[in-house]
Coordinates of C-alpha atoms and ligand atoms in Angstrom, one line a residue:
X129 CA 10.6 17.3 23.3
X130 CA 9.7 15.5 20.2
X131 CA 5.8 15.5 18.7
X132 CA 4.6 12.9 18.0
X133 CA 1.6 12.9 15.2
X134 CA -1.2 10.0 15.2
X135 CA -3.2 9.8 12.1
X136 CA -6.6 7.8 12.5
X137 CA -8.4 7.5 9.4
X138 CA -12.0 6.7 10.5
X139 CA -15.0 5.5 8.3
X140 CA -18.2 4.9 10.1
X141 CA -16.3 4.3 13.6
X142 CA -19.0 5.5 16.1
X143 CA -19.0 2.2 18.2
X144 CA -14.9 2.2 18.5
X145 CA -13.8 5.7 18.9
X146 CA -14.2 6.3 22.1
X147 CA -12.1 2.8 23.2
X148 CA -9.5 4.2 20.5
X149 CA -9.4 7.5 22.1
X150 CA -9.4 6.2 26.1
X151 CA -6.9 3.2 25.2
X152 CA -4.5 6.1 23.5
X153 CA -4.3 8.3 26.4
X154 CA -3.5 5.9 28.3
X155 CA -0.2 5.5 26.2
X156 CA 0.4 8.9 26.0
X157 CA -0.2 9.1 29.9
X158 CA 2.6 6.4 30.0
X159 CA 4.6 8.2 27.1
X160 CA 5.3 11.1 29.3
X161 CA 8.4 12.5 27.7
X162 CA 7.1 13.2 24.1
X163 CA 4.4 15.5 23.0
X164 CA 1.1 14.0 21.1
X165 CA -1.1 15.6 18.6
X166 CA -4.0 13.1 17.5
X167 CA -5.3 13.4 13.9
X168 CA -8.7 12.0 13.3
X169 CA -9.4 12.0 9.5
X170 CA -13.3 11.1 9.0
X171 CA -13.7 9.7 5.9
X172 CA -16.9 10.8 4.8
X173 CA -19.0 8.9 7.7
X174 CA -22.2 8.2 7.7
X175 CA -22.5 8.0 11.6
X176 CA -21.8 9.9 14.2
X177 CA -17.9 9.6 14.1
X178 CA -18.1 13.5 13.3
X179 CA -19.7 14.4 16.2
X180 CA -17.9 12.6 18.6
X181 CA -14.7 13.4 17.0
X182 CA -16.0 17.5 17.3
X183 CA -16.9 17.1 21.0
X184 CA -13.4 14.9 21.5
X185 CA -11.5 18.1 20.0
X186 CA -13.3 20.5 21.8
X187 CA -12.4 18.9 25.3
X188 CA -8.7 18.2 24.6
X189 CA -6.6 19.7 22.9
X190 CA -4.2 17.0 21.7
X191 CA -7.0 16.0 19.0
X192 CA -7.4 17.3 15.6
X193 CA -9.4 16.2 13.0
X194 CA -9.9 16.8 9.3
X195 CA -13.5 15.7 7.5
X196 CA -13.9 14.6 3.9
X197 CA -16.9 16.0 2.3
X198 CA -17.5 12.6 1.2
X199 CA -16.3 8.7 1.7
X200 CA -12.9 9.2 -0.7
X201 CA -10.9 5.7 0.8
X202 CA -8.7 4.6 3.6
X203 CA -5.7 6.0 0.8
X204 CA -6.9 9.5 1.0
X205 CA -7.4 9.9 4.6
X206 CA -4.0 8.3 5.1
X207 CA -2.4 11.0 3.1
X208 CA -4.6 13.7 4.4
X209 CA -3.4 13.0 7.6
X210 CA 0.1 12.6 6.7
X211 CA 0.0 16.2 4.9
X212 CA -1.3 17.8 8.2
X213 CA 0.9 15.9 10.5
X214 CA 3.3 18.3 12.3
X215 CA 5.0 15.9 14.5
X216 CA 9.2 14.8 14.4
X217 CA 7.1 11.4 14.0
X218 CA 4.6 10.2 12.5
X219 CA 2.0 6.8 13.1
X220 CA -0.8 5.8 11.5
X221 CA -3.4 3.7 13.1
X222 CA -6.5 2.0 12.5
X223 CA -9.2 3.1 14.6
X224 CA -11.0 -0.2 15.6
X225 CA -7.7 -1.3 18.1
X226 CA -6.7 -3.9 15.5
X227 CA -3.4 -1.9 15.8
X228 CA -2.5 -2.1 19.5
X229 CA -1.7 1.1 21.2
X230 CA 0.8 -0.6 23.5
X231 CA 3.3 -1.1 21.1
X232 CA 3.7 2.6 20.3
X233 CA 7.0 3.2 22.8
X234 CA 8.9 0.2 21.5
X235 CA 8.0 1.3 17.9
X236 CA 9.3 5.0 19.0
X237 CA 11.9 3.8 21.0
X238 CA 13.1 2.1 17.6
X239 CA 12.9 4.6 15.6
X240 CA 14.3 7.5 18.1
X241 CA 17.5 5.6 18.8
X242 CA 18.4 6.3 15.0
X243 CA 19.1 2.5 14.1
X244 CA 15.7 2.3 12.0
X245 CA 13.5 5.1 10.1
X246 CA 10.5 3.3 10.4
X247 CA 9.0 0.4 12.8
X248 CA 6.1 -1.4 10.9
X249 CA 4.1 -4.4 12.3
X250 CA 3.2 -7.1 10.4
X251 CA 0.3 -10.0 11.6
X252 CA 1.4 -13.4 11.5
X253 CA -1.8 -15.5 11.1
X254 CA -4.8 -14.2 9.5
X255 CA -7.3 -15.5 11.9
X256 CA -10.4 -14.5 12.1
X257 CA -10.7 -13.9 8.4
X258 CA -12.7 -16.1 6.0
X259 CA -9.9 -18.5 4.1
X260 CA -10.8 -17.5 0.7
X261 CA -10.2 -14.5 1.7
X262 CA -6.8 -15.3 3.1
X263 CA -6.0 -17.5 0.0
X264 CA -6.5 -14.8 -2.1
X265 CA -4.2 -12.4 -0.4
X266 CA -1.5 -14.6 -0.2
X267 CA -1.7 -15.6 -4.3
X268 CA -1.8 -11.5 -4.7
X269 CA 1.2 -10.8 -2.7
X270 CA 2.8 -13.6 -4.4
X271 CA 1.9 -12.2 -7.8
X272 CA 3.2 -8.6 -7.2
X273 CA 6.2 -9.5 -5.7
X274 CA 6.9 -10.9 -8.4
X275 CA 5.9 -8.1 -11.2
X276 CA 6.7 -5.3 -9.1
X277 CA 10.8 -4.4 -7.7
X278 CA 9.0 -2.3 -4.3
X279 CA 9.1 -4.8 -1.9
X280 CA 5.6 -5.7 -0.8
X281 CA 5.4 -7.7 2.8
X282 CA 2.7 -10.3 3.2
X283 CA 0.5 -9.7 6.5
X284 CA 2.1 -5.8 6.5
X285 CA -0.6 -3.4 8.6
X286 CA -1.1 0.0 7.8
X287 CA 0.1 0.4 11.8
X288 CA 3.6 2.1 11.5
X289 CA 5.8 5.0 12.8
X290 CA 8.0 6.7 10.5
X291 CA 10.7 9.8 11.0
X292 CA 9.9 13.1 9.2
X293 CA 12.5 12.5 6.8
X294 CA 10.0 9.1 5.6
X295 CA 7.2 11.1 5.9
X296 CA 8.8 13.7 3.4
X297 CA 9.6 11.1 1.1
X298 CA 6.2 9.5 0.4
X299 CA 4.7 13.3 0.0
X300 CA 7.1 13.7 -2.5
X301 CA 5.4 11.3 -4.4
X302 CA 2.3 12.9 -6.1
X303 CA 0.4 9.9 -7.8
X304 CA -3.0 10.2 -7.8
X305 CA -3.7 6.3 -7.6
X306 CA -2.1 5.7 -3.9
X307 CA -1.2 2.4 -3.0
X308 CA 0.6 2.9 0.2
X309 CA 1.8 -0.8 0.9
X310 CA 3.9 -0.1 -2.4
X311 CA 4.8 3.6 -1.6
X312 CA 6.2 2.6 2.2
X313 CA 8.2 -0.2 0.3
X314 CA 9.3 1.9 -2.7
X315 CA 10.7 4.7 -0.7
X316 CA 13.0 2.8 0.8
X317 CA 14.5 3.3 4.4
X318 CA 15.5 0.9 6.9
X319 CA 12.4 -0.6 8.4
X320 CA 12.4 -3.0 11.5
X321 CA 8.9 -5.4 11.2
X322 CA 7.3 -6.3 14.5
X323 CA 5.3 -9.3 14.8
X324 CA 2.1 -9.7 16.5
X325 CA -0.8 -12.2 16.2
X326 CA -4.1 -10.7 14.9
X327 CA -6.3 -8.9 16.7
X328 CA -9.9 -8.9 16.5
X329 CA -11.7 -5.2 15.4
X330 CA -13.1 -4.1 18.9
X331 CA -16.7 -3.2 17.7
X332 CA -18.1 -2.3 14.6
X333 CA -17.5 -3.9 11.1
X334 CA -15.0 -4.2 8.8
X335 CA -15.4 -1.8 6.2
X336 CA -13.5 -3.8 2.9
X337 CA -16.0 -6.3 0.9
X338 CA -14.6 -9.1 -0.9
X339 CA -15.4 -6.8 -4.0
X340 CA -13.7 -3.6 -2.8
X341 CA -10.4 -5.7 -1.4
X342 CA -10.5 -6.9 -5.4
X343 CA -10.3 -4.0 -6.8
X344 CA -7.6 -2.4 -4.4
X345 CA -5.3 -5.2 -5.3
X346 CA -6.1 -4.5 -9.2
X347 CA -5.1 -1.2 -8.3
X348 CA -1.8 -2.0 -6.4
X349 CA -0.6 -4.3 -9.5
X350 CA -1.5 -1.6 -11.6
X351 CA 0.2 1.6 -9.7
X352 CA 3.4 -0.7 -8.9
X353 CA 4.0 -3.2 -12.3
X354 CA 3.8 -2.5 -16.4
X355 CA 4.6 -5.7 -16.5
X356 CA 0.3 -6.7 -17.9
X357 CA 1.4 -4.4 -20.4
X358 CA 3.7 -6.6 -22.5
X359 CA 2.5 -9.7 -21.6
X360 CA 1.2 -10.1 -25.0
X361 CA 4.7 -9.5 -26.5
X362 CA 5.3 -12.5 -24.6
X363 CA 2.3 -14.2 -25.8
X364 CA 3.0 -13.1 -29.5
X365 CA 6.5 -14.4 -29.5
X366 CA 5.2 -18.0 -28.2
X367 CA 2.3 -17.9 -31.3
X368 CA 4.7 -16.8 -33.8
X369 CA 6.6 -19.8 -32.7
X370 CA 3.7 -22.0 -32.8
X371 CA 3.4 -21.0 -36.1
X372 CA 6.7 -21.9 -37.5
X373 CA 6.1 -25.4 -35.7
X374 CA 2.9 -25.6 -37.6
X375 CA 4.1 -24.8 -40.6
X376 CA 7.4 -27.2 -40.6
X377 CA 5.1 -29.9 -39.3
X378 CA 2.4 -29.4 -42.7
X379 CA 5.4 -29.3 -44.9
X380 CA 6.9 -32.6 -43.5
X381 CA 3.4 -34.3 -43.7
X382 CA 2.8 -32.8 -46.7
X383 CA 6.2 -34.1 -48.5
X384 CA 5.4 -38.0 -46.5
X385 CA 1.5 -38.0 -47.1
X386 CA 0.7 -35.8 -50.2
X387 CA -1.8 -32.6 -50.0
X388 CA -5.2 -33.7 -49.8
X389 CA -6.9 -30.3 -49.4
X390 CA -4.4 -28.2 -51.0
X391 CA -4.3 -24.4 -49.4
X392 CA -5.6 -25.3 -46.0
X393 CA -2.3 -25.5 -44.4
X394 CA -1.3 -22.3 -45.7
X395 CA -4.0 -20.3 -44.6
X396 CA -3.7 -22.0 -41.1
X397 CA -0.2 -21.0 -40.7
X398 CA -0.4 -17.8 -42.1
X399 CA -3.6 -16.8 -39.7
X400 CA -1.2 -17.9 -36.9
X401 CA 1.8 -16.0 -37.4
X402 CA -0.5 -12.7 -38.3
X403 CA -2.0 -13.4 -34.9
X404 CA 1.2 -13.7 -33.1
X405 CA 2.8 -10.4 -35.1
X406 CA -0.3 -8.6 -33.8
X407 CA 0.2 -9.5 -30.5
X408 CA 4.3 -8.5 -30.5
X409 CA 3.1 -4.9 -31.8
X410 CA 0.7 -4.5 -29.1
X411 CA 3.3 -5.6 -26.5
X412 CA 5.3 -2.6 -28.3
X413 CA 2.9 -0.2 -27.7
X414 CA 2.5 -1.3 -24.3
X415 CA 6.0 -1.0 -23.4
X416 CA 5.6 2.7 -24.8
X417 CA 2.9 3.2 -23.2
X418 CA 4.6 1.7 -19.6
X419 CA 6.8 4.5 -19.9
X420 CA 4.8 7.0 -20.4
X421 CA 2.3 5.7 -17.4
X422 CA 6.0 6.0 -15.1
X423 CA 7.0 9.6 -16.3
X424 CA 3.6 10.8 -15.5
X425 CA 3.6 9.4 -12.4
X426 CA 6.6 12.1 -11.7
X427 CA 8.1 9.7 -8.8
X428 CA 11.5 11.2 -7.4
X429 CA 14.1 9.7 -9.2
X430 CA 16.1 9.1 -5.8
X431 CA 15.7 9.5 -2.2
X432 CA 18.2 10.5 0.0
X433 CA 18.3 9.1 3.6
X434 CA 21.4 11.5 5.2
X435 CA 24.2 13.8 3.6
X436 CA 27.4 15.6 5.7
X437 CA 24.5 18.7 6.4
X438 CA 22.8 16.4 8.9
X439 CA 25.5 15.9 11.5
X440 CA 26.6 19.7 11.0
X441 CA 25.2 21.1 13.8
X442 CA 25.4 18.6 16.2
X443 CA 29.4 18.6 15.6
X444 CA 29.4 22.5 16.1
X445 CA 27.7 22.6 19.4
Ligands
LIG672 N1 -11.4 3.0 6.9 C1 -11.5 4.2 6.1 N2 -12.1 5.0 4.4 C2 -12.8 3.6 4.4 C3 -12.5 2.5 4.9 C4 -12.0 2.3 6.1 O1 -11.1 5.4 6.2 O2 -13.4 3.7 3.0 C5 -10.3 3.3 8.2 C6 -11.4 2.6 9.1 O3 -12.3 3.2 9.8 C7 -10.6 1.8 9.7 C8 -9.1 1.5 8.9 O4 -9.1 2.5 7.7 O5 -10.1 2.8 10.7 C9 -9.4 0.1 8.5 O6 -10.0 -0.2 8.2 P1 -10.9 -1.9 8.3 O7 -11.2 -2.2 9.9 O8 -12.4 -1.7 7.9 O9 -10.4 -2.8 7.9 P2 -9.6 -4.2 8.1 O10 -8.9 -3.8 9.4 O11 -10.7 -4.9 8.2 O12 -8.8 -4.4 7.2
LIG673 MG1 -9.6 -3.1 11.2

């Protein structure tokens, strides 16, 4: 019998926790051919989240919980959950019922059939979100997909069900600054995208302020792209070209009209040119730095999806 681990990061979720648990219980009852474990990660909540979790875990042996010493962020919560999960399949869900548990049976079928390694979800609308926030979110996805080779899908939620191989691949990424949306894309594997219309939070408030989201997006760009490090090289090259054009312009002007302020054009051209050379220099340093940066991340060089060994024991039976 397969075991599905459900990871639920919770930060101040006292209003919705029991609602979520009851909804989950319904789905668990429906899917009687699989075993479940619910791993709640309390991310340093300041309300009654932890005491609710303690009670739940005493009452129901499916429930496990991990409680952090302070708020470390959702990324840390997801990592702790993934490390603790023992399941053959692992799903990540929000506690606020924005990720409908009713999708789980379909997701499980898709992954179990072996056709896909992962069933992920994407919301098609951003209804119920401030327009400015949607605008910046769209811009962010456009920019990061240009700058990075990890495929980062607009509107993708963290709600996904993965096979054990994919979870192990994600855990093999040891980097400290974790940007899961990028990591999920980076490890590859065959992903089926399920789409659904955005559901609003069942109760409680969103934990993401605009500023927090902005910082998160910057983290995403820095974790999955080194382009900003050598942008200055490109700028330097452009500035050098400008200096060259300026020099030609002043030379021709001096030939035709004479040179009323002697030395002035020379100084301008030299200044612009040197500015460009310095920018190129900074960009070169950036290129080396980007290599060092990637080396220190110590990411796996490749990830194997299957080999003939995966089929051995089934053929011997
Ligand atoms: N969360 C967390 N730590 C944090 C912020 C959020 O574990 O520092 C959890 C939160 O409890 C919820 C999920 O991450 O289960 C998503 O948070 P939220 O619903 O506030 O984000 P939104 O759905 O508005 O993007
Ligand atoms: Mg939410």
